[in-house]
mmCIF file of C-alpha atoms in Angstrom:
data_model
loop_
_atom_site.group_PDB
_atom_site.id
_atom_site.type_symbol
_atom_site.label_atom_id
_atom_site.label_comp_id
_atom_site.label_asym_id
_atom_site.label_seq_id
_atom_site.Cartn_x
_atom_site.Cartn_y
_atom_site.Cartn_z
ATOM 1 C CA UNK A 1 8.632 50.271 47.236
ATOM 2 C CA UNK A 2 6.051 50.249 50.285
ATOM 3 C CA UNK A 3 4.178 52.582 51.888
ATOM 4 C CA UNK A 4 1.861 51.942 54.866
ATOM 5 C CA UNK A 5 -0.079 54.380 57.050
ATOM 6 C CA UNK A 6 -2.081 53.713 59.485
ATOM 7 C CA UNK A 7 -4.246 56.211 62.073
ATOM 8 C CA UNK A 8 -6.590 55.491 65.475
ATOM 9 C CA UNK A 9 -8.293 58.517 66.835
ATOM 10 C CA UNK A 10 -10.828 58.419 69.487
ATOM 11 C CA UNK A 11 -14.024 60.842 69.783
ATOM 12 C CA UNK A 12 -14.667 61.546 73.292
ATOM 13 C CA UNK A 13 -17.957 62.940 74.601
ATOM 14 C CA UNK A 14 -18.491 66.079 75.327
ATOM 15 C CA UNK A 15 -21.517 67.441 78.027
ATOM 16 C CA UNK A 16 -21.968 70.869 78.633
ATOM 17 C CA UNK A 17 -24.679 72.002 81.672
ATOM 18 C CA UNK A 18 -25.375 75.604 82.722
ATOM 19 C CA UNK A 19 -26.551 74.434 86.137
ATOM 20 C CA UNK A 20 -25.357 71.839 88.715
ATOM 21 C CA UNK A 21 -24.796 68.330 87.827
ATOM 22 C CA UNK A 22 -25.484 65.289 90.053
ATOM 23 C CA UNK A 23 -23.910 61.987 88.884
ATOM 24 C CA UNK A 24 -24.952 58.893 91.351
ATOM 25 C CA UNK A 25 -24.466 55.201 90.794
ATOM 26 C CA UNK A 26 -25.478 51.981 92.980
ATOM 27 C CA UNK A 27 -22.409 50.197 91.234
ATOM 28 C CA UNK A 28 -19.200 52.609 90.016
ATOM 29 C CA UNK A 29 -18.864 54.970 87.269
ATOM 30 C CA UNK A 30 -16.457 54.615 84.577
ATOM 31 C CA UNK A 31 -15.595 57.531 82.277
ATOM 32 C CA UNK A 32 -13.252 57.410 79.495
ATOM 33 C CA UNK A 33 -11.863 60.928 78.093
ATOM 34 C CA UNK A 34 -15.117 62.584 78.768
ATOM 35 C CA UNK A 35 -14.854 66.219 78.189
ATOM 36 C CA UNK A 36 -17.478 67.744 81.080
ATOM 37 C CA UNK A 37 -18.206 71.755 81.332
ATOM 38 C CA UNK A 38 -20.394 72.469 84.453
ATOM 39 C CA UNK A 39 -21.324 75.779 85.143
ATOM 40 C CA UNK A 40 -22.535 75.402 88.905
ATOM 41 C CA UNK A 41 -21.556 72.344 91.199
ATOM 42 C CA UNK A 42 -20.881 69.066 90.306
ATOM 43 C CA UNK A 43 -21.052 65.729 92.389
ATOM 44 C CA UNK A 44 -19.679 62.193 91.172
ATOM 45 C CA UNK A 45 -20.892 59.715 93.820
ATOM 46 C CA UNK A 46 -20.711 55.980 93.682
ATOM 47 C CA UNK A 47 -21.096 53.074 95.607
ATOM 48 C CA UNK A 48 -18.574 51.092 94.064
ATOM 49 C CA UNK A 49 -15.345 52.111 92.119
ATOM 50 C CA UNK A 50 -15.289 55.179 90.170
ATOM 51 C CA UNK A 51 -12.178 55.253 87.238
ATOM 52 C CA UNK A 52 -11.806 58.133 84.873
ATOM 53 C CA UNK A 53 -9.770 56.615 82.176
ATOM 54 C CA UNK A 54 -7.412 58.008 79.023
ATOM 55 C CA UNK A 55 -7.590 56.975 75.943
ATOM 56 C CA UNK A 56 -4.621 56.941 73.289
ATOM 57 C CA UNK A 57 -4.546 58.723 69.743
ATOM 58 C CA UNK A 58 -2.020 56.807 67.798
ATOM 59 C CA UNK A 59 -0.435 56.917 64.496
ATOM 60 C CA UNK A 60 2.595 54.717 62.907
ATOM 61 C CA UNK A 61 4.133 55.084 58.995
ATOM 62 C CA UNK A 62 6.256 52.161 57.888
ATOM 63 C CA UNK A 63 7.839 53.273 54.271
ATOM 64 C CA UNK A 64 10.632 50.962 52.188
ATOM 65 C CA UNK A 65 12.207 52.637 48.738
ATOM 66 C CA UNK A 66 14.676 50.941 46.812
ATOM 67 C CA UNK A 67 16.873 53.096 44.417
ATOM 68 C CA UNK A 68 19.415 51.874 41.953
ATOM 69 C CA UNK A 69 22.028 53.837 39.898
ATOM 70 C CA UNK A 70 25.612 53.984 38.159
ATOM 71 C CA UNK A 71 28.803 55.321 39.438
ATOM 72 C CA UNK A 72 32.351 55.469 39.033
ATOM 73 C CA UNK A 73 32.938 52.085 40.910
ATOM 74 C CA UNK A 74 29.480 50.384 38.899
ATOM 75 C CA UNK A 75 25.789 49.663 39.853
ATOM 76 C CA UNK A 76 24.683 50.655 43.479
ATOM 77 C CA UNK A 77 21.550 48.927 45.168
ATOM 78 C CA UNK A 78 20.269 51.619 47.712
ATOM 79 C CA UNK A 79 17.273 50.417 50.366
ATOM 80 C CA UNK A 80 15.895 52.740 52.922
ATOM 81 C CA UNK A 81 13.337 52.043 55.128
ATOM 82 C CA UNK A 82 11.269 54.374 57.616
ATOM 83 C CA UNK A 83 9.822 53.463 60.126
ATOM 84 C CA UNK A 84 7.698 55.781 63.155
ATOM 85 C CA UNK A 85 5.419 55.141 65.794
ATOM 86 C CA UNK A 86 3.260 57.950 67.616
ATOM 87 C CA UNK A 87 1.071 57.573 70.780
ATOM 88 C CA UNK A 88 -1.116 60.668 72.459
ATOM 89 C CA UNK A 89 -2.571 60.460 75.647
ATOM 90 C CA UNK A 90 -6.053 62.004 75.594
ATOM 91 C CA UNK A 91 -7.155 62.896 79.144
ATOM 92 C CA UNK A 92 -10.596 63.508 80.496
ATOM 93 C CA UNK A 93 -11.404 67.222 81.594
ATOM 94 C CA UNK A 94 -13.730 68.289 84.361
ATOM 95 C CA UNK A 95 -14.425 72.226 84.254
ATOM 96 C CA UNK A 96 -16.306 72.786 87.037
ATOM 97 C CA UNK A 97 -17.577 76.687 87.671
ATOM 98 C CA UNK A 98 -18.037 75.999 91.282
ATOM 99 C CA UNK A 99 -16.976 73.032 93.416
ATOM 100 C CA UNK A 100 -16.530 69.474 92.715
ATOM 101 C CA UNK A 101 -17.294 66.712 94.855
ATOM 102 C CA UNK A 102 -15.922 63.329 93.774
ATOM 103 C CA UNK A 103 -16.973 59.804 96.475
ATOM 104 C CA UNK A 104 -17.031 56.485 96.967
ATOM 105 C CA UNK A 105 -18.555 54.594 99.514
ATOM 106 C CA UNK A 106 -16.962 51.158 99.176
ATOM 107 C CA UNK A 107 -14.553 51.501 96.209
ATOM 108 C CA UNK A 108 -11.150 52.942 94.675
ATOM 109 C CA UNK A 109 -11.249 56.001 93.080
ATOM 110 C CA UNK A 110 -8.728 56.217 90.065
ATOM 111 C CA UNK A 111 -7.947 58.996 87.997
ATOM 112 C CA UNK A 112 -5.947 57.801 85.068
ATOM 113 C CA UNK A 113 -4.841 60.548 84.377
ATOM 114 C CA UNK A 114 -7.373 63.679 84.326
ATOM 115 C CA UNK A 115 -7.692 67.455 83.962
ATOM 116 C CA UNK A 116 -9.885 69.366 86.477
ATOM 117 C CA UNK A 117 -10.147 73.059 86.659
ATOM 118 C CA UNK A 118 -13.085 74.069 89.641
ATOM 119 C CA UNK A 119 -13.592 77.702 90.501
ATOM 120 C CA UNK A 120 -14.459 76.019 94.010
ATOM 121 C CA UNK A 121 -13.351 73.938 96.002
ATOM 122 C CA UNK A 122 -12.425 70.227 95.039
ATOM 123 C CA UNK A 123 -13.201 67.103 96.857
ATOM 124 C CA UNK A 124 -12.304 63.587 96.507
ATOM 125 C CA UNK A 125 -13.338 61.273 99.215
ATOM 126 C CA UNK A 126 -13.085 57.238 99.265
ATOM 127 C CA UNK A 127 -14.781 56.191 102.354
ATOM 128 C CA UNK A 128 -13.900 52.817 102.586
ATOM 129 C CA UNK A 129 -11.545 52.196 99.976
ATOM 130 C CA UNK A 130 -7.944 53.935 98.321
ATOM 131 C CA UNK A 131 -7.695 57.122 96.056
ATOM 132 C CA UNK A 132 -5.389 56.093 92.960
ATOM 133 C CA UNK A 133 -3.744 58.922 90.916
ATOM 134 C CA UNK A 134 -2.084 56.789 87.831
ATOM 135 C CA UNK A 135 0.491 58.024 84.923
ATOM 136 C CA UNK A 136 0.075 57.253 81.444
ATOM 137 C CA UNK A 137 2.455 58.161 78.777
ATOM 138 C CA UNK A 138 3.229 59.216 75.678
ATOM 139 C CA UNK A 139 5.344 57.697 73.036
ATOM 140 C CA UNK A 140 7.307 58.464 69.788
ATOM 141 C CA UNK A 141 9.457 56.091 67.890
ATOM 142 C CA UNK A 142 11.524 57.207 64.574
ATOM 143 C CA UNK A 143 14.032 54.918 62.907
ATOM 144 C CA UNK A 144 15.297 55.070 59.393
ATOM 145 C CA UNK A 145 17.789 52.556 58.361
ATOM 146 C CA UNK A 146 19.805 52.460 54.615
ATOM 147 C CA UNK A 147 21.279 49.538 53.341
ATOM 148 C CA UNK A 148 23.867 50.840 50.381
ATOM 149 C CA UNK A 149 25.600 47.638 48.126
ATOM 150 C CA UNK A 150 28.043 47.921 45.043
ATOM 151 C CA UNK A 151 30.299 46.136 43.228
ATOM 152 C CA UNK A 152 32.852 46.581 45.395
ATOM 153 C CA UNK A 153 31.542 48.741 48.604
ATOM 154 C CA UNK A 154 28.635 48.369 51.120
ATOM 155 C CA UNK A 155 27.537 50.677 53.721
ATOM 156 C CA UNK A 156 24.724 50.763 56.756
ATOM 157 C CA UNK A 157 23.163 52.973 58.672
ATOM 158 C CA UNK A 158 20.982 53.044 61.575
ATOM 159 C CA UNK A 159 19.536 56.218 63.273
ATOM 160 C CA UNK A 160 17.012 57.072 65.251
ATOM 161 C CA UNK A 161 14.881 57.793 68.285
ATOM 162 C CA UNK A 162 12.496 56.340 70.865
ATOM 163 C CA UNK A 163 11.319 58.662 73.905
ATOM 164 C CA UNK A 164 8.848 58.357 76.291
ATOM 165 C CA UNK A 165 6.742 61.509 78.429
ATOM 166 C CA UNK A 166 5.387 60.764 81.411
ATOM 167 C CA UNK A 167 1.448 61.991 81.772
ATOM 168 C CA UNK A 168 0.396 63.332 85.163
ATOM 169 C CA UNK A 169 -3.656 64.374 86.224
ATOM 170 C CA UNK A 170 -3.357 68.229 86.176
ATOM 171 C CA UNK A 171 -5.683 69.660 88.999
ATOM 172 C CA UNK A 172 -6.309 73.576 89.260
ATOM 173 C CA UNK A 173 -9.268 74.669 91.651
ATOM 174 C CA UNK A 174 -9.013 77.269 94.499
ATOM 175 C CA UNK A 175 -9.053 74.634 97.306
ATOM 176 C CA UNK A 176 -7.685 70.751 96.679
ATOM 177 C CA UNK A 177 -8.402 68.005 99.182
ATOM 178 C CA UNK A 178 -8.348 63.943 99.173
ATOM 179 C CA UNK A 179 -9.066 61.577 101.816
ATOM 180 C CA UNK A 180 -9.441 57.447 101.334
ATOM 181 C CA UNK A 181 -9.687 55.426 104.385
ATOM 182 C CA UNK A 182 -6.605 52.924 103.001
ATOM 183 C CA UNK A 183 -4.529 55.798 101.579
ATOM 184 C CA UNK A 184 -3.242 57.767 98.474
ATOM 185 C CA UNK A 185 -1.610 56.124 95.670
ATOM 186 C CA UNK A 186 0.161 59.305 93.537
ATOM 187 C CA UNK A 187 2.628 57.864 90.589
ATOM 188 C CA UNK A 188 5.196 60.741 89.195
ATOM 189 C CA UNK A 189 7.311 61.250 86.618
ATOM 190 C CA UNK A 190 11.045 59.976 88.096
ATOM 191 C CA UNK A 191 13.739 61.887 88.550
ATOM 192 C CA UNK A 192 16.255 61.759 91.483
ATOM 193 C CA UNK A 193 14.942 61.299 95.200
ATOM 194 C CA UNK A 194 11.291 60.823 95.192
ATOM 195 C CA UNK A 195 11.200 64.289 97.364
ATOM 196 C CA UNK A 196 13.366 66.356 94.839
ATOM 197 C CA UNK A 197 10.947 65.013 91.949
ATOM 198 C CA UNK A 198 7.826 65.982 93.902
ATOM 199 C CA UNK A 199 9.138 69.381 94.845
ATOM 200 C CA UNK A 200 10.349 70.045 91.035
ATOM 201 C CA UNK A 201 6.787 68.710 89.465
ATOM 202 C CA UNK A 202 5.045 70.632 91.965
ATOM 203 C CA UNK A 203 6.500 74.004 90.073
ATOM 204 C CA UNK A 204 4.968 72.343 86.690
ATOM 205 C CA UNK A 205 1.559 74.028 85.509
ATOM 206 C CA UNK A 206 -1.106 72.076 86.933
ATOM 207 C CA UNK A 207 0.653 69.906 89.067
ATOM 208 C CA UNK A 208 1.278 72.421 92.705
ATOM 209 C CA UNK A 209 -1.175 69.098 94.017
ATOM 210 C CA UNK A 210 1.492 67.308 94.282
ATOM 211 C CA UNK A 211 3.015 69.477 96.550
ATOM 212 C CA UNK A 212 -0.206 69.966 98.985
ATOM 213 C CA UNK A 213 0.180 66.078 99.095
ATOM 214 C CA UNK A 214 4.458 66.133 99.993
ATOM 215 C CA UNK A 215 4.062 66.414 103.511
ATOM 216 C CA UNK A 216 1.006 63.406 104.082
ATOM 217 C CA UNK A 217 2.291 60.585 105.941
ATOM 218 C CA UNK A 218 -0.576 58.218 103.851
ATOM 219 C CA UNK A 219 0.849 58.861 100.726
ATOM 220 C CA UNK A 220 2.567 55.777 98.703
ATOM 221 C CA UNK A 221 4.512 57.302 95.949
ATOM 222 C CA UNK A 222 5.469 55.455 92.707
ATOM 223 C CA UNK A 223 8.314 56.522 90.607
ATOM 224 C CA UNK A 224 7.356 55.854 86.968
ATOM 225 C CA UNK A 225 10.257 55.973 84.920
ATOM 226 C CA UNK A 226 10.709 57.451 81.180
ATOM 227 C CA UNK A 227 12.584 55.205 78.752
ATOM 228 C CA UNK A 228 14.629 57.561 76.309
ATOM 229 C CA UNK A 229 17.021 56.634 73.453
ATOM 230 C CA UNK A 230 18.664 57.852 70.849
ATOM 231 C CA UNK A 231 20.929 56.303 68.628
ATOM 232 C CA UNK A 232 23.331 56.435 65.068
ATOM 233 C CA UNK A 233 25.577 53.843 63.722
ATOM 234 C CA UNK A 234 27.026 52.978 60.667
ATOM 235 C CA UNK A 235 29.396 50.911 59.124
ATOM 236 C CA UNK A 236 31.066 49.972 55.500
ATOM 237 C CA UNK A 237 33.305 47.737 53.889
ATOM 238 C CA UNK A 238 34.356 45.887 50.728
ATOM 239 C CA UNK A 239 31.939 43.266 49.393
ATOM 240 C CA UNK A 240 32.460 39.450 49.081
ATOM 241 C CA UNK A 241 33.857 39.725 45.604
ATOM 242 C CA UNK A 242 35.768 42.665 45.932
ATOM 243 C CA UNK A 243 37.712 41.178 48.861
ATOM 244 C CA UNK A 244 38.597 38.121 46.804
ATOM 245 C CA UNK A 245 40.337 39.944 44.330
ATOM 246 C CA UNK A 246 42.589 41.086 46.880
#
């Protein structure tokens, strides 16, 4: 028999400011999963590229038992083995209790993907460059397969799952606006024309963005597509020495 577990979880950093917060760089600014609470205004200006990353919780089990016992038609060798795969995308958040104010003056910005919730307005502004709103997603993978063998029968099974979710930045603040000098890069969750998916996302909690963004003519939309299967199969017979004797 085996058994084997294994577990990554990230700790993200968490900042909490009762007043304003002013965050300037001379390069770019890269945050990964940060987890930032501003009470007042907060600014995020760079001169260079400015990412805020996800990071990925994931978890995977990979069991094997073997079982043996006596029936009618003799000995039976049973082997089962498990198998499962998790992945979690951890976003960054940016509570803001007033406005937010996100530039660049020479790079990208790309938000990979985030959560922002401003009580004010909310601003992101690449002067020179493109802003880049990326997917990530989420995975979960189960299999179990059984390998039965007797005297005179065998039997195998397969079932199982493997799905994918598609991860978008969720924006809520009372006014939304982007501008980048070489355009908006927005990837979305697939499904039909790349109008019917933006209208039916826009609905989605967090996601009416997307719709403020439908109608811009400097918009290059991505489809990203989720990979989804499910399966079960089986099959049985006689074994090698029981089909001699016949």
């Amino acid at each position: 028999n085996r058994f084997d577990q294994s577990f990554t979880n990230w700790w993200v950093t968490d900042l909490s400011i009762d007043g304003n917060l002013t965050m300037g760089s001379g390069g770019g600014i890269y945050s990964q999963a940060a987890d930032i609470t501003v009470a007042g205004d907060a600014t995020l200006h760079a001169v260079g590229d400015i990412v805020l990353d996800t990071v990925q919780n994931s978890g995977s089990l990979d069991a094997q038992h073997e079982s043996s016992e006596r029936d009618v038609f003799g000995d039976k060798t049973t082997e089962t083995t498990t198998t499962i795969v998790e992945r979690e995308t951890v976003l960054g958040q940016l509570t803001i209790g007033n406005n937010l104010k996100i530039t660049s003056e020479l790079g990208d910005i790309t938000l990979k993907p985030v959560k922002i919730d401003s009580g004010g307005a909310t601003e992101i502004e690449s002067k020179e460059g493109r802003v880049v709103f990326l997917t990530d997603k989420d995975f979960s993978f189960n299999q179990e397969t059984k390998d039965e063998v007797g005297d005179f029968l065998f039997s195998n099974s397969d079932s199982g799952y493997s799905n994918e979710t598609v991860v978008h930045s969720e924006i809520q603040a009372a006014s939304f606006r982007v501008t980048a000098r070489e355009g908006v890069v927005v990837e979305y969750k697939a499904g039909g024309s790349a109008e019917e998916s933006i209208k039916t996302l826009s609905k989605e909690p967090g996601l009416a963005w997307m719709g403020e963004l439908a109608n811009r003519t400097d918009i290059d939309w991505k489809g990203v597509e989720e990979a989804r299967k499910d399966w079960d199969y089986a099959s049985q017979g006689l074994t090698g020495p029981a089909a001699a004797l016949l």
